[in-house]
Tab-separated table of C-alpha atoms in Angstrom:
chain	number	residue	atom	x	y	z
K	1	UNK	CA	53.790	216.567	148.266
K	2	UNK	CA	53.785	220.336	148.153
K	3	UNK	CA	52.396	221.890	144.932
K	4	UNK	CA	53.153	225.493	144.026
K	5	UNK	CA	50.300	227.600	142.661
K	6	UNK	CA	51.718	230.169	140.243
K	7	UNK	CA	50.275	233.314	138.724
K	8	UNK	CA	49.011	232.008	135.354
K	9	UNK	CA	49.717	233.623	131.995
K	10	UNK	CA	46.348	234.916	130.816
K	11	UNK	CA	47.398	236.105	127.372
K	12	UNK	CA	50.315	236.535	125.020
K	13	UNK	CA	51.070	240.122	126.014
K	14	UNK	CA	50.026	239.913	129.684
K	15	UNK	CA	52.921	239.843	132.143
K	16	UNK	CA	51.160	240.314	135.489
K	17	UNK	CA	47.863	239.838	137.264
K	18	UNK	CA	46.067	241.284	140.271
K	19	UNK	CA	44.697	239.118	143.065
K	20	UNK	CA	41.010	239.966	143.352
K	21	UNK	CA	39.664	237.295	145.689
K	22	UNK	CA	40.685	234.035	147.345
K	23	UNK	CA	37.709	231.680	147.583
K	24	UNK	CA	39.577	229.536	150.130
K	25	UNK	CA	41.467	230.247	153.346
K	26	UNK	CA	44.649	228.661	154.662
K	27	UNK	CA	43.730	225.265	156.120
K	28	UNK	CA	40.767	224.687	153.797
K	29	UNK	CA	40.427	221.581	151.656
K	30	UNK	CA	40.433	222.215	147.911
K	31	UNK	CA	39.556	219.816	145.085
K	32	UNK	CA	41.423	219.615	141.799
K	33	UNK	CA	39.904	222.054	139.250
K	34	UNK	CA	37.761	223.660	141.970
K	35	UNK	CA	37.539	227.446	141.543
K	36	UNK	CA	39.480	228.856	144.473
K	37	UNK	CA	40.873	232.165	143.209
K	38	UNK	CA	39.835	235.146	141.089
K	39	UNK	CA	42.468	237.268	139.382
K	40	UNK	CA	42.267	240.284	137.107
K	41	UNK	CA	44.348	241.712	134.292
K	42	UNK	CA	43.956	244.858	132.236
K	43	UNK	CA	41.845	242.737	129.877
K	44	UNK	CA	39.509	240.578	131.938
K	45	UNK	CA	38.778	239.047	135.336
K	46	UNK	CA	39.176	235.245	135.463
K	47	UNK	CA	38.279	232.454	137.868
K	48	UNK	CA	41.239	230.144	138.469
K	49	UNK	CA	40.854	226.404	139.209
K	50	UNK	CA	43.074	224.598	141.698
K	51	UNK	CA	45.928	222.655	140.022
K	52	UNK	CA	45.698	219.890	142.624
K	53	UNK	CA	43.585	218.446	145.431
K	54	UNK	CA	44.685	218.806	149.029
K	55	UNK	CA	45.009	221.341	151.848
K	56	UNK	CA	45.727	225.008	151.077
K	57	UNK	CA	48.665	225.466	153.454
K	58	UNK	CA	49.969	228.856	152.344
K	59	UNK	CA	48.744	232.021	150.622
K	60	UNK	CA	51.560	234.330	149.497
K	61	UNK	CA	49.574	237.115	147.812
K	62	UNK	CA	46.685	239.074	149.254
K	63	UNK	CA	43.843	240.817	147.383
K	64	UNK	CA	44.944	243.839	145.307
K	65	UNK	CA	48.537	242.557	145.103
K	66	UNK	CA	49.951	242.785	141.569
K	67	UNK	CA	52.007	239.658	140.860
K	68	UNK	CA	54.249	238.810	137.897
K	69	UNK	CA	53.269	235.833	135.758
K	70	UNK	CA	55.048	232.680	136.947
K	71	UNK	CA	55.483	233.787	140.568
K	72	UNK	CA	54.291	231.459	143.352
K	73	UNK	CA	51.125	232.786	144.992
K	74	UNK	CA	50.072	229.789	147.114
K	75	UNK	CA	50.977	226.222	148.079
K	76	UNK	CA	48.825	223.097	148.376
K	77	UNK	CA	49.735	219.978	150.364
K	78	UNK	CA	48.475	217.027	148.283
K	79	UNK	CA	49.141	214.258	150.841
K	80	UNK	CA	45.960	212.249	151.365
K	81	UNK	CA	46.209	212.605	155.149
K	82	UNK	CA	47.426	216.200	155.068
K	83	UNK	CA	46.341	218.605	157.806
K	84	UNK	CA	47.836	221.760	159.193
K	85	UNK	CA	49.573	219.457	161.699
K	86	UNK	CA	51.361	217.625	158.886
K	87	UNK	CA	53.284	220.444	157.278
K	88	UNK	CA	55.931	219.212	154.788
K	89	UNK	CA	59.512	219.651	155.969
K	90	UNK	CA	60.512	221.815	153.016
K	91	UNK	CA	58.251	224.722	154.066
K	92	UNK	CA	60.363	227.535	155.564
K	93	UNK	CA	60.086	228.133	159.312
K	94	UNK	CA	58.514	231.569	158.755
K	95	UNK	CA	55.754	229.995	156.690
K	96	UNK	CA	55.127	227.308	159.321
K	97	UNK	CA	54.571	230.081	161.853
K	98	UNK	CA	52.043	231.733	159.521
K	99	UNK	CA	50.138	228.478	159.154
K	100	UNK	CA	50.245	227.863	162.899
K	101	UNK	CA	48.894	231.345	163.560
K	102	UNK	CA	45.942	230.664	161.276
K	103	UNK	CA	45.328	227.287	162.912
K	104	UNK	CA	45.485	228.635	166.456
K	105	UNK	CA	43.583	231.880	165.867
K	106	UNK	CA	40.577	232.072	168.223
K	107	UNK	CA	37.093	231.517	166.880
K	108	UNK	CA	34.845	234.550	166.722
K	109	UNK	CA	32.110	234.765	169.282
K	110	UNK	CA	29.531	237.098	167.755
K	111	UNK	CA	27.948	237.782	171.142
K	112	UNK	CA	31.263	238.923	172.634
K	113	UNK	CA	32.624	240.543	169.479
K	114	UNK	CA	29.721	241.843	167.401
K	115	UNK	CA	31.946	243.623	164.896
K	116	UNK	CA	33.158	241.636	161.887
K	117	UNK	CA	36.858	240.604	162.060
K	118	UNK	CA	39.409	241.499	159.391
K	119	UNK	CA	38.748	238.312	157.405
K	120	UNK	CA	35.950	235.839	157.924
K	121	UNK	CA	34.664	232.613	156.396
K	122	UNK	CA	31.352	231.573	157.916
K	123	UNK	CA	31.408	227.844	157.116
K	124	UNK	CA	28.148	227.203	158.918
K	125	UNK	CA	26.299	229.221	156.316
K	126	UNK	CA	28.743	228.812	153.432
K	127	UNK	CA	29.376	232.558	153.226
K	128	UNK	CA	32.687	234.038	152.181
K	129	UNK	CA	33.406	237.711	152.777
K	130	UNK	CA	36.177	239.358	150.781
K	131	UNK	CA	38.799	241.576	152.460
K	132	UNK	CA	37.282	244.742	151.035
K	133	UNK	CA	33.871	243.763	152.424
K	134	UNK	CA	35.496	243.075	155.809
K	135	UNK	CA	37.209	246.452	155.754
K	136	UNK	CA	33.972	248.340	155.086
K	137	UNK	CA	32.133	246.306	157.710
K	138	UNK	CA	34.743	247.116	160.356
K	139	UNK	CA	34.857	250.800	159.449
K	140	UNK	CA	31.079	251.108	159.831
K	141	UNK	CA	30.549	248.793	162.820
K	142	UNK	CA	28.472	246.234	160.923
K	143	UNK	CA	27.928	243.111	163.005
K	144	UNK	CA	28.266	239.604	161.611
K	145	UNK	CA	24.519	239.017	161.908
K	146	UNK	CA	23.800	242.221	160.029
K	147	UNK	CA	26.364	241.410	157.334
K	148	UNK	CA	24.859	237.968	156.801
K	149	UNK	CA	21.423	239.527	156.317
K	150	UNK	CA	22.541	241.540	153.274
K	151	UNK	CA	21.320	240.167	149.945
K	152	UNK	CA	24.397	239.262	147.880
K	153	UNK	CA	24.559	240.004	144.138
K	154	UNK	CA	27.869	238.251	143.475
K	155	UNK	CA	28.495	234.724	142.271
K	156	UNK	CA	26.540	232.148	144.268
K	157	UNK	CA	25.011	234.960	146.320
K	158	UNK	CA	28.373	236.299	147.516
K	159	UNK	CA	28.115	239.692	149.201
K	160	UNK	CA	30.110	242.261	147.227
K	161	UNK	CA	31.470	245.690	148.016
K	162	UNK	CA	28.556	247.277	146.128
K	163	UNK	CA	26.064	245.314	148.227
K	164	UNK	CA	27.566	246.594	151.483
K	165	UNK	CA	27.743	250.194	150.228
K	166	UNK	CA	24.110	250.026	149.106
K	167	UNK	CA	23.171	248.648	152.522
K	168	UNK	CA	24.897	251.568	154.236
K	169	UNK	CA	22.808	254.018	152.216
K	170	UNK	CA	19.541	252.285	153.125
K	171	UNK	CA	17.313	253.314	156.040
K	172	UNK	CA	18.358	251.809	159.352
K	173	UNK	CA	21.994	251.420	158.322
K	174	UNK	CA	24.788	251.860	160.916
K	175	UNK	CA	25.195	255.399	162.142
K	176	UNK	CA	28.842	255.713	161.131
K	177	UNK	CA	28.953	257.525	157.789
K	178	UNK	CA	31.373	257.313	154.882
K	179	UNK	CA	34.636	259.209	155.059
K	180	UNK	CA	33.663	262.874	154.807
K	181	UNK	CA	35.413	265.411	152.580
K	182	UNK	CA	32.737	268.064	152.755
K	183	UNK	CA	29.505	267.880	154.659
K	184	UNK	CA	27.762	265.799	151.940
K	185	UNK	CA	30.695	264.348	149.959
K	186	UNK	CA	31.822	260.732	150.199
K	187	UNK	CA	34.933	258.901	149.039
K	188	UNK	CA	34.667	255.383	147.594
K	189	UNK	CA	37.624	253.453	146.231
K	190	UNK	CA	37.591	253.097	142.446
K	191	UNK	CA	36.678	249.603	141.240
K	192	UNK	CA	39.458	247.484	139.710
K	193	UNK	CA	38.025	247.507	136.164
K	194	UNK	CA	37.485	251.271	136.277
K	195	UNK	CA	41.117	251.772	137.298
K	196	UNK	CA	42.307	249.760	134.302
K	197	UNK	CA	39.986	251.614	131.924
K	198	UNK	CA	41.175	254.959	133.286
K	199	UNK	CA	44.823	254.004	132.825
K	200	UNK	CA	44.202	252.701	129.301
K	201	UNK	CA	42.267	255.779	128.176
K	202	UNK	CA	44.787	258.199	129.659
K	203	UNK	CA	47.660	256.320	128.021
K	204	UNK	CA	45.899	256.513	124.644
K	205	UNK	CA	45.428	260.275	124.895
K	206	UNK	CA	49.071	260.652	125.910
K	207	UNK	CA	50.199	258.473	122.987
K	208	UNK	CA	48.062	259.171	119.924
K	209	UNK	CA	47.414	262.503	118.193
K	210	UNK	CA	43.619	262.271	118.075
K	211	UNK	CA	41.772	263.807	115.120
K	212	UNK	CA	38.094	263.314	114.236
K	213	UNK	CA	35.971	263.487	111.105
K	214	UNK	CA	32.213	262.853	110.873
K	215	UNK	CA	29.768	261.965	108.154
K	216	UNK	CA	26.037	261.295	107.867
K	217	UNK	CA	24.867	257.964	106.490
K	218	UNK	CA	21.482	257.081	105.012
K	219	UNK	CA	20.440	253.847	106.738
K	220	UNK	CA	16.890	253.748	105.321
K	221	UNK	CA	17.347	250.699	103.092
K	222	UNK	CA	19.072	248.711	105.849
K	223	UNK	CA	16.459	249.701	108.444
K	224	UNK	CA	13.683	248.542	106.090
K	225	UNK	CA	15.575	245.329	105.353
K	226	UNK	CA	15.996	244.504	109.050
K	227	UNK	CA	12.339	245.252	109.766
K	228	UNK	CA	11.203	243.027	106.887
K	229	UNK	CA	13.494	240.106	107.720
K	230	UNK	CA	13.936	240.153	111.501
K	231	UNK	CA	11.306	237.469	112.209
K	232	UNK	CA	12.584	235.078	109.544
K	233	UNK	CA	16.174	235.642	110.675
K	234	UNK	CA	15.259	234.947	114.297
K	235	UNK	CA	13.516	231.709	113.336
K	236	UNK	CA	16.661	230.488	111.583
K	237	UNK	CA	19.356	231.790	113.949
K	238	UNK	CA	17.557	232.177	117.325
K	239	UNK	CA	18.895	235.713	117.834
K	240	UNK	CA	17.956	239.137	116.504
K	241	UNK	CA	19.396	240.687	113.359
K	242	UNK	CA	21.042	243.976	114.389
K	243	UNK	CA	22.720	246.840	112.570
K	244	UNK	CA	26.208	246.124	113.931
K	245	UNK	CA	27.141	243.447	111.334
K	246	UNK	CA	26.305	245.928	108.567
K	247	UNK	CA	28.746	248.420	110.107
K	248	UNK	CA	31.472	245.798	110.595
K	249	UNK	CA	31.035	244.590	107.017
K	250	UNK	CA	31.496	248.130	105.669
K	251	UNK	CA	34.559	248.745	107.876
K	252	UNK	CA	36.258	245.559	106.669
K	253	UNK	CA	35.714	246.527	103.035
K	254	UNK	CA	37.025	250.039	103.701
K	255	UNK	CA	40.144	248.657	105.410
K	256	UNK	CA	40.793	246.437	102.384
K	257	UNK	CA	40.979	249.604	100.285
K	258	UNK	CA	42.832	251.673	102.923
K	259	UNK	CA	45.070	249.132	104.741
K	260	UNK	CA	47.055	251.834	106.555
K	261	UNK	CA	44.071	252.178	108.925
K	262	UNK	CA	44.783	248.573	109.945
K	263	UNK	CA	48.303	249.389	111.137
K	264	UNK	CA	49.943	250.327	114.423
K	265	UNK	CA	52.946	252.388	115.496
K	266	UNK	CA	55.783	251.030	117.591
K	267	UNK	CA	58.539	253.553	118.329
K	268	UNK	CA	59.485	254.849	114.843
K	269	UNK	CA	58.187	251.816	112.962
K	270	UNK	CA	54.847	251.162	111.254
K	271	UNK	CA	53.483	247.646	111.736
K	272	UNK	CA	51.209	246.645	108.845
K	273	UNK	CA	48.778	244.023	110.123
K	274	UNK	CA	48.064	241.006	107.930
K	275	UNK	CA	44.599	240.260	109.307
K	276	UNK	CA	41.656	242.519	110.071
K	277	UNK	CA	40.722	242.023	113.730
K	278	UNK	CA	37.760	244.188	114.729
K	279	UNK	CA	37.330	245.153	118.382
K	280	UNK	CA	33.728	245.797	119.470
K	281	UNK	CA	33.259	247.920	122.592
K	282	UNK	CA	30.705	246.256	124.910
K	283	UNK	CA	29.246	248.133	127.864
K	284	UNK	CA	29.074	246.266	131.179
K	285	UNK	CA	27.471	247.226	134.476
K	286	UNK	CA	30.825	248.209	135.978
K	287	UNK	CA	32.740	249.343	132.881
K	288	UNK	CA	33.422	248.218	129.330
K	289	UNK	CA	35.506	245.680	127.478
K	290	UNK	CA	36.493	245.276	123.829
K	291	UNK	CA	36.204	241.667	122.623
K	292	UNK	CA	37.905	241.017	119.301
K	293	UNK	CA	36.642	239.353	116.107
K	294	UNK	CA	39.719	237.867	114.441
K	295	UNK	CA	40.280	237.520	110.699
K	296	UNK	CA	37.136	239.406	109.663
K	297	UNK	CA	38.357	239.548	106.066
K	298	UNK	CA	37.621	235.801	105.870
K	299	UNK	CA	34.066	235.932	107.282
K	300	UNK	CA	30.873	236.277	105.214
K	301	UNK	CA	27.963	238.406	106.365
K	302	UNK	CA	26.107	235.625	108.183
K	303	UNK	CA	29.344	234.720	109.938
K	304	UNK	CA	29.703	238.331	111.079
K	305	UNK	CA	26.166	238.243	112.501
K	306	UNK	CA	26.950	235.108	114.472
K	307	UNK	CA	30.312	236.364	115.741
K	308	UNK	CA	28.890	239.736	116.850
K	309	UNK	CA	26.069	238.037	118.756
K	310	UNK	CA	28.336	235.425	120.331
K	311	UNK	CA	30.914	237.920	121.570
K	312	UNK	CA	28.277	240.321	122.918
K	313	UNK	CA	26.487	237.603	124.894
K	314	UNK	CA	29.660	236.098	126.341
K	315	UNK	CA	31.100	239.522	127.142
K	316	UNK	CA	28.090	240.427	129.284
K	317	UNK	CA	28.089	237.024	130.980
K	318	UNK	CA	31.859	237.373	131.639
K	319	UNK	CA	32.538	234.182	129.715
K	320	UNK	CA	35.280	235.467	127.407
K	321	UNK	CA	38.768	234.015	127.223
K	322	UNK	CA	41.596	236.507	127.871
K	323	UNK	CA	42.949	236.053	124.333
K	324	UNK	CA	39.588	237.225	122.964
K	325	UNK	CA	40.250	240.674	124.455
K	326	UNK	CA	43.505	241.430	122.677
K	327	UNK	CA	44.922	241.722	119.190
K	328	UNK	CA	42.440	244.207	117.706
K	329	UNK	CA	43.622	246.163	114.651
K	330	UNK	CA	40.620	248.536	114.456
K	331	UNK	CA	37.783	249.201	116.908
K	332	UNK	CA	34.107	250.168	116.783
K	333	UNK	CA	32.173	251.891	119.576
K	334	UNK	CA	28.391	251.922	119.168
K	335	UNK	CA	27.014	254.540	121.550
K	336	UNK	CA	23.910	254.791	119.370
K	337	UNK	CA	22.368	251.977	121.427
K	338	UNK	CA	22.037	254.597	124.192
K	339	UNK	CA	20.238	256.984	121.800
K	340	UNK	CA	23.330	259.189	121.468
K	341	UNK	CA	23.552	260.945	118.112
K	342	UNK	CA	27.305	261.507	117.880
K	343	UNK	CA	30.499	261.058	119.908
K	344	UNK	CA	34.276	261.092	119.769
K	345	UNK	CA	35.579	257.784	121.199
K	346	UNK	CA	39.189	257.456	122.346
K	347	UNK	CA	41.421	255.261	120.181
K	348	UNK	CA	41.898	251.746	121.557
K	349	UNK	CA	45.677	251.327	121.680
K	350	UNK	CA	47.637	250.147	119.765
K	351	UNK	CA	45.078	250.819	116.988
K	352	UNK	CA	45.344	253.968	114.892
K	353	UNK	CA	41.610	254.289	114.287
K	354	UNK	CA	38.215	253.868	115.944
K	355	UNK	CA	34.709	254.288	114.496
K	356	UNK	CA	31.946	255.844	116.583
K	357	UNK	CA	28.410	254.797	115.640
K	358	UNK	CA	25.519	257.087	116.531
K	359	UNK	CA	21.806	256.429	116.874
K	360	UNK	CA	19.644	255.983	113.775
K	361	UNK	CA	16.986	258.673	113.694
K	362	UNK	CA	14.397	259.740	111.144
K	363	UNK	CA	15.205	263.124	109.608
K	364	UNK	CA	13.832	265.317	106.816
K	365	UNK	CA	16.397	265.055	104.023
K	366	UNK	CA	16.818	266.712	100.642
K	367	UNK	CA	16.703	263.982	97.976
K	368	UNK	CA	18.359	264.837	94.667
K	369	UNK	CA	17.215	263.256	91.395
K	370	UNK	CA	17.120	263.960	87.671
K	371	UNK	CA	13.568	265.172	88.121
K	372	UNK	CA	14.589	267.735	90.762
K	373	UNK	CA	15.035	267.994	94.509
K	374	UNK	CA	12.456	266.754	96.989
K	375	UNK	CA	12.275	266.445	100.757
K	376	UNK	CA	11.732	263.014	102.262
K	377	UNK	CA	11.876	261.270	105.622
K	378	UNK	CA	14.996	259.086	105.867
K	379	UNK	CA	16.663	257.070	108.623
K	380	UNK	CA	19.952	258.871	109.187
K	381	UNK	CA	22.999	257.932	111.248
K	382	UNK	CA	26.157	259.901	112.081
K	383	UNK	CA	29.510	258.102	112.002
K	384	UNK	CA	32.589	259.610	113.642
K	385	UNK	CA	36.099	258.417	112.873
K	386	UNK	CA	38.891	259.011	115.361
K	387	UNK	CA	42.372	258.453	113.948
K	388	UNK	CA	45.990	258.913	114.964
K	389	UNK	CA	47.369	261.914	113.082
K	390	UNK	CA	50.894	260.616	113.605
K	391	UNK	CA	50.166	258.106	110.834
K	392	UNK	CA	46.833	259.013	109.211
K	393	UNK	CA	46.440	262.419	107.565
K	394	UNK	CA	43.144	264.264	107.277
K	395	UNK	CA	42.721	263.261	103.641
K	396	UNK	CA	43.279	259.599	104.457
K	397	UNK	CA	40.808	259.656	107.344
K	398	UNK	CA	38.208	261.453	105.236
K	399	UNK	CA	38.527	258.994	102.349
K	400	UNK	CA	38.256	256.081	104.757
K	401	UNK	CA	35.013	257.212	106.408
K	402	UNK	CA	33.572	258.125	102.997
K	403	UNK	CA	34.288	254.576	101.815
K	404	UNK	CA	32.409	253.230	104.852
K	405	UNK	CA	29.444	255.453	104.006
K	406	UNK	CA	29.362	254.285	100.381
K	407	UNK	CA	29.608	250.615	101.388
K	408	UNK	CA	26.656	250.982	103.777
K	409	UNK	CA	24.409	252.934	101.432
K	410	UNK	CA	25.157	250.769	98.356
K	411	UNK	CA	25.127	247.319	99.962
K	412	UNK	CA	23.410	244.680	97.813
K	413	UNK	CA	20.890	243.561	100.409
K	414	UNK	CA	19.395	240.774	98.305
K	415	UNK	CA	22.736	238.929	98.240
K	416	UNK	CA	23.476	238.938	101.969
K	417	UNK	CA	22.465	235.363	102.873
């Protein structure tokens, strides 16, 4: 029987996906639920398991193709004795010719043809080289032996585009250089995730009327609390207590008082969101993603600590589900972890607001009291609020960030857990 492999629906609002990598070639045996394909969306890259066991007899979409959800991208022959010689009768003649071409294609003799072919699966060593790796190898005259010697950083030691480019920059690399623009300039294709981030950021700037307000927050009491309780917290929870849950907690309380910041704009309509879903920007090696904490208005402080830690760990290990990267109603970007004092993050569409969190640094501060003014050393942090002026006015944005400041500075720390 012939089984169609379709482009899966990776989320409620996702209508298409991009083929990143086929782990199998036409003619290969594939087991049911074996990972044989990697696809990407504007939210996340995902490994796709095979829907059936059999022979992969046809691949209809090549890497970098953008395919609509529901479209057929491959076919698997599930007959127990299936081979490329036993092609089902319902496969079109044109497809039979494609399969036959793959079957009859000559094997590569490295001694006679030292340059890597367009596509290659070295079964003897279990190595799979993606089309983009093949392209670079051909352009720079890298032999198969040389390609196999490169240390792979991808899954299961797979050699990635970055690995090959790094190899070309190393001493003793092939003499053919990158495509030259000027004498020392090189051109490298933008990575898939970076393309999606670029499109998303540009669309946000073209859509929202960005305005920013900033305020300084005294974090001294929270810093002291974390320092005093971090060991006990780690013993109980097996992860570190960080400042992020304190920020999220204050944002949720501020949104409860100013619910318009939890809205979105669609055409000429304002959509008031029922739940508070906080998106947390997480930096990755090759870009960033924004996993979402749903229904934060229902979570206590300890729950926020656990959710923040869980999402951060799974985001960096690329273990998030696609639906965990959508549906945010307000976002937080913490660039303070990179020791940056202040920034102006771009609004994460379709949100109308985003909070930028700067680094906590000790500063001399004027302390006012009934006994007079004094100067003390305090742990200060700058918050920046970006909001969409199409919906949020300056007064509303200012009141919102002031509420966040008051919630942070006046938090009852003894009642947290």
